[in-house]
PDB file of C-alpha atoms in Angstrom:
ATOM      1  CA  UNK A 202       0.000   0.000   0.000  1.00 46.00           C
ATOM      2  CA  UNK A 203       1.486   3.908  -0.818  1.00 51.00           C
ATOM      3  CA  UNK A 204       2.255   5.563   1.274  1.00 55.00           C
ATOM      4  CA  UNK A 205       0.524   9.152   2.095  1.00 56.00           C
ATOM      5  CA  UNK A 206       2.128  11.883   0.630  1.00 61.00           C
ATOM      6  CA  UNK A 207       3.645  14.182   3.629  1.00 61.00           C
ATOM      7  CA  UNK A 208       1.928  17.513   4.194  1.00 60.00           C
ATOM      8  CA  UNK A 209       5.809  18.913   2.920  1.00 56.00           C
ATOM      9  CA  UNK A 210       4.809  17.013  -0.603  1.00 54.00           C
ATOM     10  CA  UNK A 211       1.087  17.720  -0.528  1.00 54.00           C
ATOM     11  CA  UNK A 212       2.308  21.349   0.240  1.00 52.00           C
ATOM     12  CA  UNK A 213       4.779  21.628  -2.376  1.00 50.00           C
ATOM     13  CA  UNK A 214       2.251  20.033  -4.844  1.00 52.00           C
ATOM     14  CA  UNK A 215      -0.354  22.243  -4.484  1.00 52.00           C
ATOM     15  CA  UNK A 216       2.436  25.540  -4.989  1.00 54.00           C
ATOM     16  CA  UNK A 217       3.200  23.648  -8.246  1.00 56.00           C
ATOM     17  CA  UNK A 218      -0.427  23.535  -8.918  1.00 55.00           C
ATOM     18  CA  UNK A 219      -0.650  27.348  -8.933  1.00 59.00           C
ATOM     19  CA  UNK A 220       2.358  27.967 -10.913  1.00 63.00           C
ATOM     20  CA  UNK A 221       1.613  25.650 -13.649  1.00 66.00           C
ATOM     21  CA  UNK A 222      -0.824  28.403 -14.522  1.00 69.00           C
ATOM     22  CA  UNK A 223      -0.792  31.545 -16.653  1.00 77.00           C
ATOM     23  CA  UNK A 224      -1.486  33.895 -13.745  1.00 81.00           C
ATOM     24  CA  UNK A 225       1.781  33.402 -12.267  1.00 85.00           C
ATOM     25  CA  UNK A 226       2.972  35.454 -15.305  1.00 86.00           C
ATOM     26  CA  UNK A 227       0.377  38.244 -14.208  1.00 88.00           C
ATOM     27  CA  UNK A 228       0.591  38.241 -10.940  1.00 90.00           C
ATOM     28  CA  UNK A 229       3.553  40.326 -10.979  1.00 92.00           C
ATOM     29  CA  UNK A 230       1.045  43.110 -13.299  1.00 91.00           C
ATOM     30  CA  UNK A 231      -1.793  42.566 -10.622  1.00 88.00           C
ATOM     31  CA  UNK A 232       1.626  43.503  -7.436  1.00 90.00           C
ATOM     32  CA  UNK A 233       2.104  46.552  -9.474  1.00 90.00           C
ATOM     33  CA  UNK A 234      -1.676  47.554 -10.325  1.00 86.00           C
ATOM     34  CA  UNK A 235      -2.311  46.695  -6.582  1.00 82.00           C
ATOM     35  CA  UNK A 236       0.588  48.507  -4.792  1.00 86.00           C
ATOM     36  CA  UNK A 237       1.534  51.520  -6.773  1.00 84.00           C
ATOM     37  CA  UNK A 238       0.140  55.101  -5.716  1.00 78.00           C
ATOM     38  CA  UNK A 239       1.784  58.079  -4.701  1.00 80.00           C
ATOM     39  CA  UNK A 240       5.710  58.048  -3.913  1.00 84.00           C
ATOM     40  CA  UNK A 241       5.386  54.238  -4.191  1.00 88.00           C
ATOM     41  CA  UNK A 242       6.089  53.193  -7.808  1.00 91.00           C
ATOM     42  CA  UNK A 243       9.616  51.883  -7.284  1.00 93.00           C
ATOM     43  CA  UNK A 244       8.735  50.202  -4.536  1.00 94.00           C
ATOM     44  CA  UNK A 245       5.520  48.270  -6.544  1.00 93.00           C
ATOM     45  CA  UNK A 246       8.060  47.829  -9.786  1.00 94.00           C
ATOM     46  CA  UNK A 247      10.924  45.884  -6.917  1.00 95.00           C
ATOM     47  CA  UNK A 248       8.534  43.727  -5.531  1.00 95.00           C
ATOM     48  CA  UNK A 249       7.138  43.088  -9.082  1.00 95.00           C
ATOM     49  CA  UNK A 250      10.339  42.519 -10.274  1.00 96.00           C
ATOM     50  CA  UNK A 251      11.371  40.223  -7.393  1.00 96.00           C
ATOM     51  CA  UNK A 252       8.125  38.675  -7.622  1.00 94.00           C
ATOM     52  CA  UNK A 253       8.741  37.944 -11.698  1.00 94.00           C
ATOM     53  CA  UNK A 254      12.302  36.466 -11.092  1.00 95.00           C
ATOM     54  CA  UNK A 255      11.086  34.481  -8.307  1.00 94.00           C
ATOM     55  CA  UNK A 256       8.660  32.382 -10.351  1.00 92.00           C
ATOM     56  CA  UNK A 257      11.205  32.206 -13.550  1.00 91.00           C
ATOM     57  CA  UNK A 258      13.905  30.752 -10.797  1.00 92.00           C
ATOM     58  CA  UNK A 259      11.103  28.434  -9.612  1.00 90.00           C
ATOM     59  CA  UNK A 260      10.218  27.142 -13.061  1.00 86.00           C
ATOM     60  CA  UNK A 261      13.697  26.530 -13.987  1.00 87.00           C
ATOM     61  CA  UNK A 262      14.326  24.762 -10.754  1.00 88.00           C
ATOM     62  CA  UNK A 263      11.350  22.315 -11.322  1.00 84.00           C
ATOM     63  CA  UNK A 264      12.630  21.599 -14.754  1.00 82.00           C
ATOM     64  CA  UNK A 265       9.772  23.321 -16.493  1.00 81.00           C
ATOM     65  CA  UNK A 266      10.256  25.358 -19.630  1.00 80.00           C
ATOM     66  CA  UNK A 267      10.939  29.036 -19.607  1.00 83.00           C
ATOM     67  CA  UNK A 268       7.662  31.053 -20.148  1.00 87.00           C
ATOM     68  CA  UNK A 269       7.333  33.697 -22.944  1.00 88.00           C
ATOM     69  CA  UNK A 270       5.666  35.725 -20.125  1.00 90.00           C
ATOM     70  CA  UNK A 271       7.882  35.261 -17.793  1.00 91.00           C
ATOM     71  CA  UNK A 272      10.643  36.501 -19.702  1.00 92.00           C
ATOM     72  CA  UNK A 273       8.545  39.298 -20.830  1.00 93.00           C
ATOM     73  CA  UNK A 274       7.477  40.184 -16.968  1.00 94.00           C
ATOM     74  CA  UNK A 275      11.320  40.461 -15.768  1.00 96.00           C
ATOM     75  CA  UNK A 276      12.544  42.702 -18.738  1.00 96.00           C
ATOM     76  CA  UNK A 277       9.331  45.270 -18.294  1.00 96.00           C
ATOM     77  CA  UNK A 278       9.596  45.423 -14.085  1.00 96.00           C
ATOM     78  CA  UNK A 279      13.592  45.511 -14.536  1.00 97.00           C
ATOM     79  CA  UNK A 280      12.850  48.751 -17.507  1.00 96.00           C
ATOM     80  CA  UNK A 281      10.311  50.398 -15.305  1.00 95.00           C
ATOM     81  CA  UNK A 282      12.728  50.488 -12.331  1.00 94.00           C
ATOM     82  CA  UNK A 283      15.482  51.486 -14.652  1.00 95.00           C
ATOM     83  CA  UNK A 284      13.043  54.329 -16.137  1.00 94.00           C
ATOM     84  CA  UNK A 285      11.839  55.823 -12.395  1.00 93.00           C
ATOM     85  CA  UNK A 286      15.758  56.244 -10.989  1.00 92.00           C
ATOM     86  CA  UNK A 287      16.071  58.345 -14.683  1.00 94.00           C
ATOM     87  CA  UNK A 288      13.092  60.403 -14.897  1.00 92.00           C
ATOM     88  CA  UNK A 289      13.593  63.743 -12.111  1.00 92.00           C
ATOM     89  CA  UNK A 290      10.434  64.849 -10.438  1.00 92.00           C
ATOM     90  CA  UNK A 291       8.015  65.553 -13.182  1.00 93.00           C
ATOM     91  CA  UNK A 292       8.890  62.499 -15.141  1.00 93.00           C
ATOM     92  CA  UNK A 293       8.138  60.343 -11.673  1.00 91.00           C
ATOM     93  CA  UNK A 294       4.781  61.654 -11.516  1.00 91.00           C
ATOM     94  CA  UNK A 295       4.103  61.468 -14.941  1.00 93.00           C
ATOM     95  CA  UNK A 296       4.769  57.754 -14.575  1.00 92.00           C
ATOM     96  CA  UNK A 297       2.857  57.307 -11.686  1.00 91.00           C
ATOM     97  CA  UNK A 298      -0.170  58.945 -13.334  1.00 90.00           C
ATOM     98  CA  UNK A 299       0.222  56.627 -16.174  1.00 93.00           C
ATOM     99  CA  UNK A 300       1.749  53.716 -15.869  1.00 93.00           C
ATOM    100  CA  UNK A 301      -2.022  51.428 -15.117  1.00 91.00           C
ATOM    101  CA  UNK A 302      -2.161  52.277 -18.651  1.00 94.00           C
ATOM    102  CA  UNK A 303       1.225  51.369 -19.669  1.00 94.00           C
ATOM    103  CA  UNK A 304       0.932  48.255 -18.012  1.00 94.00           C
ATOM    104  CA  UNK A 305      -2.391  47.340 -19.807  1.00 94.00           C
ATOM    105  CA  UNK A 306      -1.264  48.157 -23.071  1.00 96.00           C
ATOM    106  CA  UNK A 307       2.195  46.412 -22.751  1.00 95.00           C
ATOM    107  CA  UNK A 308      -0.353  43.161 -21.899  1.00 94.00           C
ATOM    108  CA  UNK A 309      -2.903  43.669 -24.771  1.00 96.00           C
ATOM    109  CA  UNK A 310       0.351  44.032 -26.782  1.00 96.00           C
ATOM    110  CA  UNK A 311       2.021  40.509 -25.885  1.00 94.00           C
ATOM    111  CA  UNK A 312      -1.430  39.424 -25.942  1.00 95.00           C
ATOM    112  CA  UNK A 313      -2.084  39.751 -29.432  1.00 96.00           C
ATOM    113  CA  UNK A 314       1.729  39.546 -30.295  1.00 95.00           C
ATOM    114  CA  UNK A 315       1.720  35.916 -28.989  1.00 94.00           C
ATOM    115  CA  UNK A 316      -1.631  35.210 -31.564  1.00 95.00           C
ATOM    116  CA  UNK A 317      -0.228  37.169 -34.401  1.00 96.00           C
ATOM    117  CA  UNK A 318       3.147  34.588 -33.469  1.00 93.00           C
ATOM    118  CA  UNK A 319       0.743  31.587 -33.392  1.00 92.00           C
ATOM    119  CA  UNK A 320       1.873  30.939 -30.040  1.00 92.00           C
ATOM    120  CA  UNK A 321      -0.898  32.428 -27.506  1.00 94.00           C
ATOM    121  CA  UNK A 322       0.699  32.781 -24.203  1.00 91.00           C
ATOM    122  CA  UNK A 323      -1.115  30.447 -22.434  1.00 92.00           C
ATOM    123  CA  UNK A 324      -0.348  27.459 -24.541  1.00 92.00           C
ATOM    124  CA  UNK A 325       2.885  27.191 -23.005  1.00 89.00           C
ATOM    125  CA  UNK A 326       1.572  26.607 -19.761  1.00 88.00           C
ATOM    126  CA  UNK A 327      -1.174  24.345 -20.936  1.00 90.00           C
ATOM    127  CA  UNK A 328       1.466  21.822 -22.940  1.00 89.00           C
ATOM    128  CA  UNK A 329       2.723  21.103 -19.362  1.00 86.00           C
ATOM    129  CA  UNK A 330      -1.125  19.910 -18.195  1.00 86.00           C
ATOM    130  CA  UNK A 331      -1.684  17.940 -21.043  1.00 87.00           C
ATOM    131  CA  UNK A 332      -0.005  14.801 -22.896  1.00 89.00           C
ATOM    132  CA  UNK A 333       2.446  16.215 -25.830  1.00 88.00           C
ATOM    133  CA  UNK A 334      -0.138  14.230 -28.346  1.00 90.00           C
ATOM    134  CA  UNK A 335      -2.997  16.943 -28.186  1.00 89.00           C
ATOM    135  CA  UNK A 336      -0.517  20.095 -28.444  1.00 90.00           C
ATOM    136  CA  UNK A 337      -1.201  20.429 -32.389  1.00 91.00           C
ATOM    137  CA  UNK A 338      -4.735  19.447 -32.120  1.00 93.00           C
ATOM    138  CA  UNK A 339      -7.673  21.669 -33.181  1.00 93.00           C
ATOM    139  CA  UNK A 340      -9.566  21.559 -30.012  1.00 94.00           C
ATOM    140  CA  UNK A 341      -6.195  22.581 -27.726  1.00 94.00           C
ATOM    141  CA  UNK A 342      -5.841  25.547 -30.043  1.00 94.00           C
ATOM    142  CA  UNK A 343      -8.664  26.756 -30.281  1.00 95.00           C
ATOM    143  CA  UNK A 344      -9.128  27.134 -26.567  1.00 95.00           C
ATOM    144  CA  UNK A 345      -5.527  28.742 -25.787  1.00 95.00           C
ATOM    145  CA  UNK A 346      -6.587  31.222 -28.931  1.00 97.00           C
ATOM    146  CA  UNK A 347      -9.716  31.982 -27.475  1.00 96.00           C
ATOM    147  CA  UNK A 348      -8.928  32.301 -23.927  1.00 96.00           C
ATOM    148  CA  UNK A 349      -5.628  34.349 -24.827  1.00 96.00           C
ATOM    149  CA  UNK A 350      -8.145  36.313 -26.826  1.00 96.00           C
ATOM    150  CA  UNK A 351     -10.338  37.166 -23.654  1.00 96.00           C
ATOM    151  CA  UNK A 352      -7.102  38.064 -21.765  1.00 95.00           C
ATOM    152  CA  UNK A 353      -6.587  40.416 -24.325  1.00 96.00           C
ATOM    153  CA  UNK A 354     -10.123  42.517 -24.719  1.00 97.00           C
ATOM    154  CA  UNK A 355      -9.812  41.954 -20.816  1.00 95.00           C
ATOM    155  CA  UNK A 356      -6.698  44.418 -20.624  1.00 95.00           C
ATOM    156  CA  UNK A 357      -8.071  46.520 -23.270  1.00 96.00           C
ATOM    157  CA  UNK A 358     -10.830  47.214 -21.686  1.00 96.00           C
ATOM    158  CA  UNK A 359      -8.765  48.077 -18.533  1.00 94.00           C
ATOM    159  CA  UNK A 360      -6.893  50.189 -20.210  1.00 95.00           C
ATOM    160  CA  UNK A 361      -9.990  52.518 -21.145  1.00 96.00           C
ATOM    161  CA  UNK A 362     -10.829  52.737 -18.426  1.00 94.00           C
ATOM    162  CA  UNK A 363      -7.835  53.996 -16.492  1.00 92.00           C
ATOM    163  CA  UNK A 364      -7.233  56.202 -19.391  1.00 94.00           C
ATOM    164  CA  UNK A 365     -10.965  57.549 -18.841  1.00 95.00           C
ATOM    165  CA  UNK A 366     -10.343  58.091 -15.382  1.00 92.00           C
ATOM    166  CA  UNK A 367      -6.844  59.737 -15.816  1.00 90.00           C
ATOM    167  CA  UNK A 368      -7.176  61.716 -18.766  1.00 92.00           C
ATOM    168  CA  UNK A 369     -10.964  62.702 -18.946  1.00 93.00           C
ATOM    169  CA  UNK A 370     -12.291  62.582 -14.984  1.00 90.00           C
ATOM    170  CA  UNK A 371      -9.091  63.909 -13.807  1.00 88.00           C
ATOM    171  CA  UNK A 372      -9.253  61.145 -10.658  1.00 87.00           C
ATOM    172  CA  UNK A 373      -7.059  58.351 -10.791  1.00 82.00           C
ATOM    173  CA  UNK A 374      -8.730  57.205  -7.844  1.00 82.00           C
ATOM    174  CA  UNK A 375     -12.294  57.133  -9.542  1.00 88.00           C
ATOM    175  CA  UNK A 376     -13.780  54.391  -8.052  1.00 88.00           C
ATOM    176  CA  UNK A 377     -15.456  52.737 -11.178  1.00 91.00           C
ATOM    177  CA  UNK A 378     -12.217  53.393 -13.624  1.00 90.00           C
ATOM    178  CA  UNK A 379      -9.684  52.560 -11.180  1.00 87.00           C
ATOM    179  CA  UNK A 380     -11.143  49.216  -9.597  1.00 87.00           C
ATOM    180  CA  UNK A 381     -14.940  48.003 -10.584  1.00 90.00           C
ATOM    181  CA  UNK A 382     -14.204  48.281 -14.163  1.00 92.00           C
ATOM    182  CA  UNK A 383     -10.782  46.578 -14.120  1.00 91.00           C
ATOM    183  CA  UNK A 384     -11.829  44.193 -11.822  1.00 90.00           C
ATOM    184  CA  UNK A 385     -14.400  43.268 -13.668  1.00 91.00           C
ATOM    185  CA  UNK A 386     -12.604  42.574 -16.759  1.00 92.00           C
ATOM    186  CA  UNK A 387     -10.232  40.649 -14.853  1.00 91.00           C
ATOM    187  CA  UNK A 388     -12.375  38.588 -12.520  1.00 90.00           C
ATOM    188  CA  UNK A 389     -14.362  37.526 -16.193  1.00 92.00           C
ATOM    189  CA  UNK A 390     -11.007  36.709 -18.081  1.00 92.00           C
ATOM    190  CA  UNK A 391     -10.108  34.592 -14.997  1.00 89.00           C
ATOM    191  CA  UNK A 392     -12.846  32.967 -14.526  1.00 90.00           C
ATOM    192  CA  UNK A 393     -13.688  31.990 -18.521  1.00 92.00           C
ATOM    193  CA  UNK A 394      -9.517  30.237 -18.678  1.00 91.00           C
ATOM    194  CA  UNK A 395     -11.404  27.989 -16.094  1.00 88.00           C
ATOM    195  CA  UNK A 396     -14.720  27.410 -17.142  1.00 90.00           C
ATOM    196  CA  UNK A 397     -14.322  27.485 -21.356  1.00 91.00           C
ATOM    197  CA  UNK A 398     -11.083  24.140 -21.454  1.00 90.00           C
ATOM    198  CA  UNK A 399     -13.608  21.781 -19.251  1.00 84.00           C
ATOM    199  CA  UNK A 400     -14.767  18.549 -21.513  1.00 78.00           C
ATOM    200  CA  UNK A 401     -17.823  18.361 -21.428  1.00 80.00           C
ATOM    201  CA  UNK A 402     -18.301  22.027 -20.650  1.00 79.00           C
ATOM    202  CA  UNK A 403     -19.977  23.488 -17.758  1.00 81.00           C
ATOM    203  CA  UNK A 404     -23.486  24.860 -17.434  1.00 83.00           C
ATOM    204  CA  UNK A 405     -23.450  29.241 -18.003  1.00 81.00           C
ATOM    205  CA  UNK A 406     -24.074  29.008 -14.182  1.00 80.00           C
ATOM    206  CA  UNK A 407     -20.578  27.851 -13.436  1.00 81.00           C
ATOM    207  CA  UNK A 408     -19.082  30.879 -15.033  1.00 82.00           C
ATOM    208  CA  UNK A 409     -21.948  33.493 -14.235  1.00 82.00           C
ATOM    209  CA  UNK A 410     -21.967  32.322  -9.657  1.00 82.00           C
ATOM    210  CA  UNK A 411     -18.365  33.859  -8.897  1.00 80.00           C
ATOM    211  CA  UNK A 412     -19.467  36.954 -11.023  1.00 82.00           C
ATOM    212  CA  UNK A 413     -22.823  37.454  -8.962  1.00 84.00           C
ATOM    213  CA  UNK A 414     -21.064  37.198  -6.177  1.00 85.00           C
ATOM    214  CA  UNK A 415     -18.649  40.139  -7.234  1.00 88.00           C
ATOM    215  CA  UNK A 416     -21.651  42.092  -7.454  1.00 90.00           C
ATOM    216  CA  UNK A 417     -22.093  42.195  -3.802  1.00 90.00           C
ATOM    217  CA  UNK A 418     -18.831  43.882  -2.865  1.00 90.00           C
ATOM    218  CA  UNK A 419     -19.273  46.198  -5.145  1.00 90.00           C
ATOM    219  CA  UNK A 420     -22.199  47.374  -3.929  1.00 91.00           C
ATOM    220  CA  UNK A 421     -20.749  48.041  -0.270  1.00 92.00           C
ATOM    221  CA  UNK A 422     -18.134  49.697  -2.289  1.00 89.00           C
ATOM    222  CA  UNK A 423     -20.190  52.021  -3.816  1.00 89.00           C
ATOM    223  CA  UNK A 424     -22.018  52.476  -0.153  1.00 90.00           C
ATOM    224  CA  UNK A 425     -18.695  53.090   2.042  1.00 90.00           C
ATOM    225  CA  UNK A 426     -16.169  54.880  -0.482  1.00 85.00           C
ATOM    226  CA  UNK A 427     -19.524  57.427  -2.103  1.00 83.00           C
ATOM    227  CA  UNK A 428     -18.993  55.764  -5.512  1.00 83.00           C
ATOM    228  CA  UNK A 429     -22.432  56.838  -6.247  1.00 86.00           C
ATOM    229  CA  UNK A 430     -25.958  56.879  -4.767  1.00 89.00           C
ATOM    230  CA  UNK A 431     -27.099  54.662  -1.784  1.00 90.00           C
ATOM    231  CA  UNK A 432     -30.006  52.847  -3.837  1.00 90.00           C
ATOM    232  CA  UNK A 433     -26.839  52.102  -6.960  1.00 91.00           C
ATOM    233  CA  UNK A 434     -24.832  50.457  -4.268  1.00 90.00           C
ATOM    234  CA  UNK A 435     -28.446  48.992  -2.335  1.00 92.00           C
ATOM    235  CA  UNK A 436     -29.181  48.080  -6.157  1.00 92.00           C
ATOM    236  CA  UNK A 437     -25.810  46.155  -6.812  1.00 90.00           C
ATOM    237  CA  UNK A 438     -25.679  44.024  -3.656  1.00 92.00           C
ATOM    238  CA  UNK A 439     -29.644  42.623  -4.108  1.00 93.00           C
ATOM    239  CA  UNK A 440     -28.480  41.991  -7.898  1.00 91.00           C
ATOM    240  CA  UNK A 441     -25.995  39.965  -6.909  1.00 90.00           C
ATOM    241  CA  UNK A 442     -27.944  38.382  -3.998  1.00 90.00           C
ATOM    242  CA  UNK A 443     -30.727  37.501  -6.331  1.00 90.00           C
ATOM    243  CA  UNK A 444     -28.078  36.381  -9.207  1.00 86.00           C
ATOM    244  CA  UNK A 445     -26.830  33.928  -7.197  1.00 82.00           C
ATOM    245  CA  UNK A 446     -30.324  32.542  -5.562  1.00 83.00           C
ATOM    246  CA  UNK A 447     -31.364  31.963  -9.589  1.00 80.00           C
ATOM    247  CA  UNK A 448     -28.083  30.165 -10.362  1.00 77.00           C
ATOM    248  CA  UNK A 449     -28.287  27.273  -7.611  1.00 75.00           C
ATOM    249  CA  UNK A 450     -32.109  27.373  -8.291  1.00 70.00           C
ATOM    250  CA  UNK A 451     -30.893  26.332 -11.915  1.00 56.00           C
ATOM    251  CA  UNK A 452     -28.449  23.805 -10.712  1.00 58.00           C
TER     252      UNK A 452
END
């Protein structure tokens, strides 16, 4: 009889578990997004720098192949460091004003780069969860083109809106550009890489539950940090209350 694996292994198993997926390469994007403000933009490009050379080091040390994005994440982080000691004063908070947009763009950019290449930036990481015999087949591309694809209208669309809130609001802190917006666009991307590969696919419900339940902290968002009326914010958390009733009713 096997052994149990030790809590070490089943530890170190599920870390490998997360970074066999594509959102160790954006993590690092999601440090800076989450971390820069004010006076603190080298301080969100080091630990996003760290942070990218950390999971490169870890791939290479569990004999997986060197990601596109990876690569990708320590040259931009290492530039935008470089760029901040360079700029004086006015350059640094030029940056800091814009560099949710930069960001966004520089991911829409490698995005489409890595379709325009044939080689969406997620198929790298899925050839290492599936046997080398499907890599070429139509289904497997399909879905790596398609979900690199929502990735990619998912930064654009962050991207907009920043630039709406920087350049036309005036308010980088705009509560709807800066987070519900982005977030949303995110939180959708993510949740579609994990719903849209599943054979046979899921019900709508499995994708639309996580997203009704977004709807709720938005709402005591909009309630606690005046983005907008009380009855938007009463509005958003019975939405999402009611979304998610509907859903398991439809289970």
């Amino acid at each position: 009889m096997r052994a149990a694996p030790s809590p070490a292994r089943r530890a170190w198993d599920a870390v490998g578990a997360m970074l066999d997926g594509p959102l160790t390469g954006l993590a690092p994007w999601i440090v800076l997004a989450v971390v820069e403000g004010p006076g603190r933009l080298a301080w969100a490009a080091g630990i996003a720098l760290s942070l990218s050379v950390l999971f490169v080091a870890v791939d290479l040390l569990r004999g997986r192949s060197m990601k596109l994005l990876g690569v990708i994440d320590v040259v931009f982080f290492a530039a935008l460091l470089a760029v901040h000691f360079l700029l004086d004063q006015a350059g640094q908070d030029w940056m800091e004003t814009w560099v949710g947009e930069i960001a966004n763009i520089t991911l829409v950019v490698i995005a489409v780069g890595s379709m325009l290449a044939r080689m969406p930036f997620t198929i790298q990481y899925a050839r290492e969860e599936v046997d080398e015999q499907y890599w070429r087949t139509p289904r497997f591309l399909r879905i790596n083109y398609v979900i690199t694809g929502v990735w990619a209208a998912a930064f654009l669309v962050a991207a907009i809106a920043g630039f709406y809130g920087d350049a036309v609001l005036r308010d980088s802190d705009n509560l709807w550009t800066g987070w519900v917006i982005q977030t949303a666009a995110m939180l959708i991307a993510l949740q579609f890489s994990a719903w849209y590969p599943e054979d046979p696919r899921p019900p709508l419900s499995a994708l639309l539950a996580p997203l009704a339940v977004w709807l709720i902290p938005v709402g005591i968002l909009i309630l606690t940090a005046d983005g907008g009326p009380g009855w938007l914010g009463y509005t958003f958390i019975a939405a999402g209350v009611a979304a998610q009733a509907f859903l398991r009713k439809g289970e």
